[in-house]
Amino acid sequence: MAFGSTLTLSLPTLHVLRCDICRSVIRAGFSRILIVNGHGGNMTALNALTTELTAEPATPIAFRVRRGG
C-alpha cells in the first residue's frame, strides 16, 4: 500500500459491515438513512447496498458522494 497504516476491507466484508450498521440504525428508530461517501470508487457497492436495504425494511436509504475538500 502506498500509505502506511492503510487498512482495506474486501467487498463482501464492507457490504456486510454497512448492512449491519444500517440495520442497527433502523432498529434504533431512525426512519431514513443518508450515507455520505468520500470515495468515488465505492459507487457500485453503495448502489447494491441501497437497493438491498431499501427493499428489506422499507426504509429509505440514499447515498451522496462528497466531492472536493
XYZ file of N, CA and C in Angstrom:
207
model
N 0.850 -1.179 0.000
C 0.000 0.000 0.000
C 0.894 1.241 0.000
N 0.473 2.229 -0.694
C 1.268 3.443 -0.831
C 1.357 4.247 0.464
N 0.384 4.120 1.318
C 0.355 4.885 2.560
C 0.445 3.935 3.749
N 1.326 4.243 4.677
C 1.467 3.419 5.864
C 0.195 3.411 6.699
N -0.075 2.318 7.343
C -1.239 2.139 8.224
C -2.567 2.173 7.491
N -2.553 1.999 6.187
C -3.791 1.948 5.420
C -4.431 0.586 5.600
N -5.723 0.573 5.859
C -6.469 -0.665 6.020
C -7.415 -0.831 4.847
N -7.620 -2.059 4.437
C -8.581 -2.333 3.378
C -9.526 -3.426 3.840
N -10.701 -3.447 3.255
C -11.689 -4.493 3.508
C -12.071 -5.098 2.164
N -12.346 -6.381 2.160
C -12.855 -6.996 0.938
C -14.263 -6.457 0.689
N -14.703 -6.530 -0.550
C -16.032 -6.020 -0.889
C -17.132 -6.734 -0.095
N -17.090 -8.075 0.035
C -18.130 -8.731 0.843
C -18.121 -8.276 2.310
N -16.943 -8.087 2.891
C -16.853 -7.635 4.280
C -17.402 -6.224 4.424
N -17.040 -5.345 3.502
C -17.543 -3.973 3.523
C -19.065 -3.962 3.409
N -19.601 -4.787 2.535
C -21.048 -4.843 2.341
C -21.760 -5.310 3.617
N -21.263 -6.370 4.216
C -21.871 -6.889 5.444
C -21.774 -5.861 6.572
N -20.641 -5.201 6.684
C -20.454 -4.179 7.717
C -21.463 -3.050 7.544
N -21.592 -2.555 6.333
C -22.554 -1.472 6.084
C -23.985 -1.925 6.341
N -24.311 -3.138 5.922
C -25.662 -3.663 6.166
C -25.949 -3.738 7.659
N -25.007 -4.264 8.412
C -25.202 -4.379 9.864
C -25.360 -3.012 10.516
N -24.570 -2.044 10.100
C -24.681 -0.692 10.659
C -26.051 -0.098 10.328
N -26.481 -0.227 9.080
C -27.784 0.323 8.685
C -28.920 -0.360 9.430
N -28.852 -1.668 9.582
C -29.896 -2.387 10.320
C -29.941 -1.939 11.780
N -28.792 -1.694 12.364
C -28.743 -1.211 13.749
C -29.372 0.166 13.869
N -29.087 1.027 12.910
C -29.657 2.373 12.908
C -31.181 2.305 12.774
N -31.661 1.407 11.912
C -33.103 1.240 11.729
C -33.748 0.732 13.018
N -33.116 -0.258 13.661
C -33.658 -0.782 14.924
C -33.658 0.282 16.017
N -32.745 1.245 15.918
C -32.687 2.324 16.903
C -33.809 3.341 16.693
N -34.562 3.190 15.608
C -35.725 4.044 15.411
C -35.621 5.072 14.306
N -34.507 5.108 13.609
C -34.392 6.067 12.516
C -35.229 5.601 11.335
N -35.850 6.535 10.639
C -36.731 6.172 9.530
C -36.105 6.415 8.163
N -34.981 7.109 8.126
C -34.269 7.360 6.869
C -32.774 7.333 7.140
N -31.999 6.945 6.143
C -30.548 6.888 6.284
C -29.913 7.553 5.069
N -28.943 8.404 5.322
C -28.140 9.004 4.257
C -26.688 8.635 4.519
N -26.058 7.987 3.564
C -24.651 7.618 3.671
C -23.862 8.598 2.814
N -22.908 9.290 3.414
C -22.054 10.226 2.683
C -20.756 9.498 2.372
N -20.458 9.391 1.104
C -19.301 8.652 0.624
C -18.214 9.620 0.165
N -16.997 9.396 0.628
C -15.887 10.258 0.240
C -14.989 9.655 -0.815
N -15.391 8.519 -1.400
C -14.541 7.833 -2.367
C -15.403 7.363 -3.535
N -15.180 7.923 -4.716
C -15.969 7.579 -5.897
C -15.886 6.118 -6.288
N -14.840 5.421 -5.870
C -14.690 4.016 -6.205
C -15.682 3.109 -5.515
N -16.453 3.644 -4.590
C -17.424 2.837 -3.842
C -18.828 2.882 -4.429
N -18.999 3.497 -5.564
C -20.339 3.722 -6.115
C -21.115 2.426 -6.380
N -20.484 1.444 -6.998
C -21.181 0.196 -7.305
C -21.599 -0.511 -6.022
N -20.701 -0.546 -5.053
C -21.002 -1.192 -3.780
C -22.140 -0.470 -3.062
N -22.152 0.849 -3.101
C -23.222 1.605 -2.445
C -24.563 1.415 -3.149
N -24.542 1.321 -4.465
C -25.790 1.047 -5.190
C -26.368 -0.291 -4.771
N -25.534 -1.315 -4.670
C -26.002 -2.638 -4.247
C -26.560 -2.586 -2.830
N -25.863 -1.886 -1.952
C -26.300 -1.772 -0.559
C -27.656 -1.087 -0.456
N -27.802 0.047 -1.112
C -29.054 0.796 -1.000
C -30.212 0.028 -1.624
N -29.969 -0.678 -2.712
C -31.022 -1.478 -3.328
C -31.481 -2.588 -2.386
N -30.531 -3.294 -1.797
C -30.860 -4.400 -0.897
C -31.597 -3.918 0.351
N -31.069 -2.903 1.006
C -31.641 -2.478 2.287
C -32.928 -1.678 2.141
N -33.103 -0.969 1.043
C -34.342 -0.221 0.849
C -35.514 -1.187 0.681
N -35.282 -2.299 0.010
C -36.345 -3.287 -0.196
C -36.630 -4.071 1.081
N -35.609 -4.340 1.850
C -35.733 -5.199 3.035
C -36.610 -4.596 4.128
N -36.214 -3.471 4.733
C -37.026 -2.951 5.836
C -37.974 -1.840 5.413
N -38.038 -1.562 4.120
C -38.841 -0.452 3.610
C -38.426 0.867 4.251
N -37.139 1.027 4.466
C -36.584 2.270 4.991
C -35.812 2.959 3.877
N -36.133 4.219 3.572
C -35.385 4.907 2.529
C -33.906 5.049 2.909
N -33.043 4.592 2.028
C -31.597 4.717 2.220
C -31.033 5.328 0.952
N -30.293 6.397 1.110
C -29.677 7.070 -0.027
C -28.207 7.311 0.290
N -27.441 7.588 -0.757
C -26.053 7.955 -0.527
C -25.702 9.146 -1.386
N -24.714 9.857 -0.946
C -24.214 11.038 -1.627
C -22.705 10.944 -1.679
N -22.140 11.273 -2.815
C -20.686 11.305 -2.945
C -20.219 12.705 -2.597
N -19.321 12.782 -1.654
C -18.744 14.059 -1.247
C -17.635 14.403 -2.220
N -17.737 15.521 -2.866
C -16.735 15.938 -3.851
C -15.934 17.100 -3.297
N -14.669 17.061 -3.553
C -13.793 18.143 -3.112
C -13.485 18.092 -1.639
N -12.743 19.047 -1.146
C -12.331 19.045 0.248
C -12.963 20.106 0.995
